[in-house]
Amino acid sequence: MTKFLLSLHVLAAIIAVGPVTVAASMFPPSARKALAEPDSERAVSAVRLLHRICRVYGGVGIAVPVLGFATALSMGVLKDAWLIVSMLLTALAAMVLLALVLPRQEEILEGLGGTAVGTGTVTGPAAGTGTVTGPAAGTGTVTGPAATARLAMFTGVFNLLWATVTVLMIVRPGSTTGA
């Protein structure tokens, strides 16, 4: 049963987390291109697709820790330090995705689509300062090169957390399971 659970856990990680990390990494440069070419429906569609991949596969990604917990339980390693650190980093990665990456992608998409949020949208030159959106336009979020740079940073943190978890799962420092 352990081998079956471990196989499902690894497959879920590849199938769910892989697309999120790639799509999230592609989003900021694609958003910059769409901001520079606001009349390009193709550029805007690409950004929408990347966000949808992040959102959908992020939701499917809940299977990874669930299967990982079941696998750890069947292996009897729930109290191992490497696993506890991995679980904490996984939770942190999920929080980064949910609190920092996806909301900023949505803000950028709203700026690209011209959708008003709250009290209104103020649009600047497409290639210049970008678009200001938010619940109170005066304190809104700037959608432009600075916003895509911040998003790229948060995406990098998300990807680094997952890379660290992956290494911990392979190396398992201090493990007594003979890895």
GROMACS .gro file of C-alpha atoms in nm:
model
  179
    1MET     CA    1   0.000   0.000   0.000
    2THR     CA    2   0.288   0.236   0.079
    3LYS     CA    3   0.432   0.207  -0.273
    4PHE     CA    4   0.089   0.275  -0.423
    5LEU     CA    5   0.038   0.586  -0.206
    6LEU     CA    6   0.391   0.707  -0.277
    7SER     CA    7   0.333   0.662  -0.651
    8LEU     CA    8   0.008   0.859  -0.634
    9HIS     CA    9   0.178   1.131  -0.426
   10VAL     CA   10   0.464   1.170  -0.676
   11LEU     CA   11   0.226   1.164  -0.975
   12ALA     CA   12   0.003   1.425  -0.811
   13ALA     CA   13   0.307   1.645  -0.747
   14ILE     CA   14   0.419   1.618  -1.108
   15ILE     CA   15   0.073   1.662  -1.259
   16ALA     CA   16  -0.055   1.936  -1.024
   17VAL     CA   17   0.242   2.134  -0.896
   18GLY     CA   18   0.446   2.121  -1.217
   19PRO     CA   19   0.195   2.313  -1.429
   20VAL     CA   20   0.143   2.574  -1.155
   21THR     CA   21   0.514   2.645  -1.123
   22VAL     CA   22   0.559   2.673  -1.500
   23ALA     CA   23   0.244   2.879  -1.566
   24ALA     CA   24   0.310   3.108  -1.270
   25SER     CA   25   0.663   3.168  -1.399
   26MET     CA   26   0.535   3.244  -1.748
   27PHE     CA   27   0.266   3.483  -1.623
   28PRO     CA   28   0.477   3.796  -1.542
   29PRO     CA   29   0.657   3.816  -1.880
   30SER     CA   30   0.332   3.738  -2.062
   31ALA     CA   31   0.156   4.009  -1.861
   32ARG     CA   32   0.430   4.259  -1.950
   33LYS     CA   33   0.380   4.174  -2.317
   34ALA     CA   34   0.003   4.213  -2.284
   35LEU     CA   35   0.047   4.548  -2.106
   36ALA     CA   36   0.276   4.666  -2.385
   37GLU     CA   37   0.028   4.549  -2.650
   38PRO     CA   38  -0.315   4.622  -2.496
   39ASP     CA   39  -0.495   4.573  -2.828
   40SER     CA   40  -0.353   4.222  -2.873
   41GLU     CA   41  -0.629   3.979  -2.782
   42ARG     CA   42  -0.379   3.695  -2.825
   43ALA     CA   43  -0.147   3.839  -2.557
   44VAL     CA   44  -0.436   3.898  -2.316
   45SER     CA   45  -0.576   3.549  -2.383
   46ALA     CA   46  -0.239   3.395  -2.304
   47VAL     CA   47  -0.233   3.573  -1.967
   48ARG     CA   48  -0.589   3.458  -1.891
   49LEU     CA   49  -0.496   3.099  -1.977
   50LEU     CA   50  -0.187   3.106  -1.755
   51HIS     CA   51  -0.393   3.237  -1.463
   52ARG     CA   52  -0.656   2.969  -1.516
   53ILE     CA   53  -0.387   2.699  -1.517
   54CYS     CA   54  -0.251   2.836  -1.188
   55ARG     CA   55  -0.596   2.849  -1.032
   56VAL     CA   56  -0.719   2.508  -1.149
   57TYR     CA   57  -0.401   2.311  -1.092
   58GLY     CA   58  -0.346   2.493  -0.764
   59GLY     CA   59  -0.681   2.351  -0.651
   60VAL     CA   60  -0.593   2.004  -0.777
   61GLY     CA   61  -0.262   2.040  -0.591
   62ILE     CA   62  -0.439   1.978  -0.258
   63ALA     CA   63  -0.403   1.610  -0.346
   64VAL     CA   64  -0.025   1.636  -0.304
   65PRO     CA   65  -0.016   1.701   0.073
   66VAL     CA   66  -0.316   1.474   0.134
   67LEU     CA   67  -0.147   1.182  -0.042
   68GLY     CA   68   0.186   1.277   0.115
   69PHE     CA   69   0.034   1.264   0.463
   70ALA     CA   70  -0.121   0.922   0.391
   71THR     CA   71   0.212   0.799   0.257
   72ALA     CA   72   0.403   0.929   0.561
   73LEU     CA   73   0.149   0.766   0.790
   74SER     CA   74   0.190   0.430   0.617
   75MET     CA   75   0.570   0.464   0.629
   76GLY     CA   76   0.568   0.563   0.997
   77VAL     CA   77   0.771   0.881   0.940
   78LEU     CA   78   0.524   1.147   1.055
   79LYS     CA   79   0.755   1.258   1.337
   80ASP     CA   80   1.071   1.283   1.125
   81ALA     CA   81   1.220   1.632   1.111
   82TRP     CA   82   1.262   1.632   0.731
   83LEU     CA   83   0.893   1.554   0.687
   84ILE     CA   84   0.776   1.815   0.937
   85VAL     CA   85   0.990   2.079   0.764
   86SER     CA   86   0.853   1.965   0.426
   87MET     CA   87   0.495   1.993   0.551
   88LEU     CA   88   0.559   2.343   0.688
   89LEU     CA   89   0.722   2.454   0.362
   90THR     CA   90   0.432   2.304   0.165
   91ALA     CA   91   0.184   2.501   0.377
   92LEU     CA   92   0.393   2.815   0.327
   93ALA     CA   93   0.402   2.756  -0.050
   94ALA     CA   94   0.023   2.719  -0.053
   95MET     CA   95  -0.012   3.045   0.140
   96VAL     CA   96   0.221   3.226  -0.102
   97LEU     CA   97   0.016   3.098  -0.396
   98LEU     CA   98  -0.320   3.184  -0.240
   99ALA     CA   99  -0.229   3.515  -0.076
  100LEU     CA  100   0.038   3.663  -0.302
  101VAL     CA  101   0.050   3.504  -0.648
  102LEU     CA  102  -0.312   3.441  -0.750
  103PRO     CA  103  -0.453   3.773  -0.619
  104ARG     CA  104  -0.182   3.971  -0.801
  105GLN     CA  105  -0.246   3.776  -1.120
  106GLU     CA  106  -0.614   3.867  -1.087
  107GLU     CA  107  -0.530   4.235  -1.032
  108ILE     CA  108  -0.316   4.236  -1.346
  109LEU     CA  109  -0.591   4.062  -1.542
  110GLU     CA  110  -0.844   4.321  -1.424
  111GLY     CA  111  -0.606   4.594  -1.541
  112LEU     CA  112  -0.569   4.426  -1.879
  113GLY     CA  113  -0.940   4.372  -1.923
  114GLY     CA  114  -1.035   4.722  -1.811
  115THR     CA  115  -1.272   4.573  -1.556
  116ALA     CA  116  -1.351   4.821  -1.282
  117VAL     CA  117  -1.291   4.706  -0.929
  118GLY     CA  118  -1.480   4.888  -0.656
  119THR     CA  119  -1.503   5.258  -0.731
  120GLY     CA  120  -1.327   5.269  -1.066
  121THR     CA  121  -1.031   5.218  -1.292
  122VAL     CA  122  -0.783   5.477  -1.404
  123THR     CA  123  -0.589   5.389  -1.719
  124GLY     CA  124  -0.254   5.540  -1.813
  125PRO     CA  125  -0.045   5.501  -2.127
  126ALA     CA  126  -0.025   5.132  -2.218
  127ALA     CA  127   0.352   5.108  -2.237
  128GLY     CA  128   0.417   5.373  -1.971
  129THR     CA  129   0.295   5.372  -1.616
  130GLY     CA  130   0.026   5.110  -1.661
  131THR     CA  131  -0.318   5.092  -1.503
  132VAL     CA  132  -0.431   5.177  -1.153
  133THR     CA  133  -0.708   4.954  -1.018
  134GLY     CA  134  -0.845   4.882  -0.676
  135PRO     CA  135  -1.136   4.922  -0.438
  136ALA     CA  136  -1.044   5.289  -0.391
  137ALA     CA  137  -0.876   5.408  -0.708
  138GLY     CA  138  -0.660   5.648  -0.506
  139THR     CA  139  -0.506   5.362  -0.307
  140GLY     CA  140  -0.530   5.093  -0.574
  141THR     CA  141  -0.268   4.862  -0.707
  142VAL     CA  142  -0.053   4.966  -0.999
  143THR     CA  143  -0.076   4.720  -1.283
  144GLY     CA  144   0.238   4.765  -1.485
  145PRO     CA  145   0.605   4.672  -1.491
  146ALA     CA  146   0.646   4.717  -1.113
  147ALA     CA  147   0.346   4.494  -1.041
  148THR     CA  148   0.472   4.223  -1.274
  149ALA     CA  149   0.816   4.243  -1.113
  150ARG     CA  150   0.665   4.196  -0.765
  151LEU     CA  151   0.457   3.908  -0.897
  152ALA     CA  152   0.770   3.750  -1.047
  153MET     CA  153   0.937   3.776  -0.706
  154PHE     CA  154   0.644   3.610  -0.526
  155THR     CA  155   0.635   3.341  -0.796
  156GLY     CA  156   1.006   3.281  -0.746
  157VAL     CA  157   0.951   3.237  -0.372
  158PHE     CA  158   0.669   2.989  -0.444
  159ASN     CA  159   0.890   2.793  -0.685
  160LEU     CA  160   1.186   2.797  -0.446
  161LEU     CA  161   0.968   2.659  -0.166
  162TRP     CA  162   0.853   2.373  -0.390
  163ALA     CA  163   1.208   2.302  -0.505
  164THR     CA  164   1.318   2.285  -0.141
  165VAL     CA  165   1.035   2.047  -0.055
  166THR     CA  166   1.129   1.829  -0.352
  167VAL     CA  167   1.492   1.811  -0.240
  168LEU     CA  168   1.386   1.728   0.117
  169MET     CA  169   1.161   1.452  -0.013
  170ILE     CA  170   1.448   1.298  -0.207
  171VAL     CA  171   1.739   1.349   0.036
  172ARG     CA  172   1.539   1.300   0.360
  173PRO     CA  173   1.817   1.413   0.596
  174GLY     CA  174   1.828   1.207   0.912
  175SER     CA  175   1.579   0.957   0.775
  176THR     CA  176   1.600   0.600   0.903
  177THR     CA  177   1.416   0.457   0.602
  178GLY     CA  178   1.738   0.382   0.416
  179ALA     CA  179   1.714   0.638   0.137
   0.00000   0.00000   0.00000
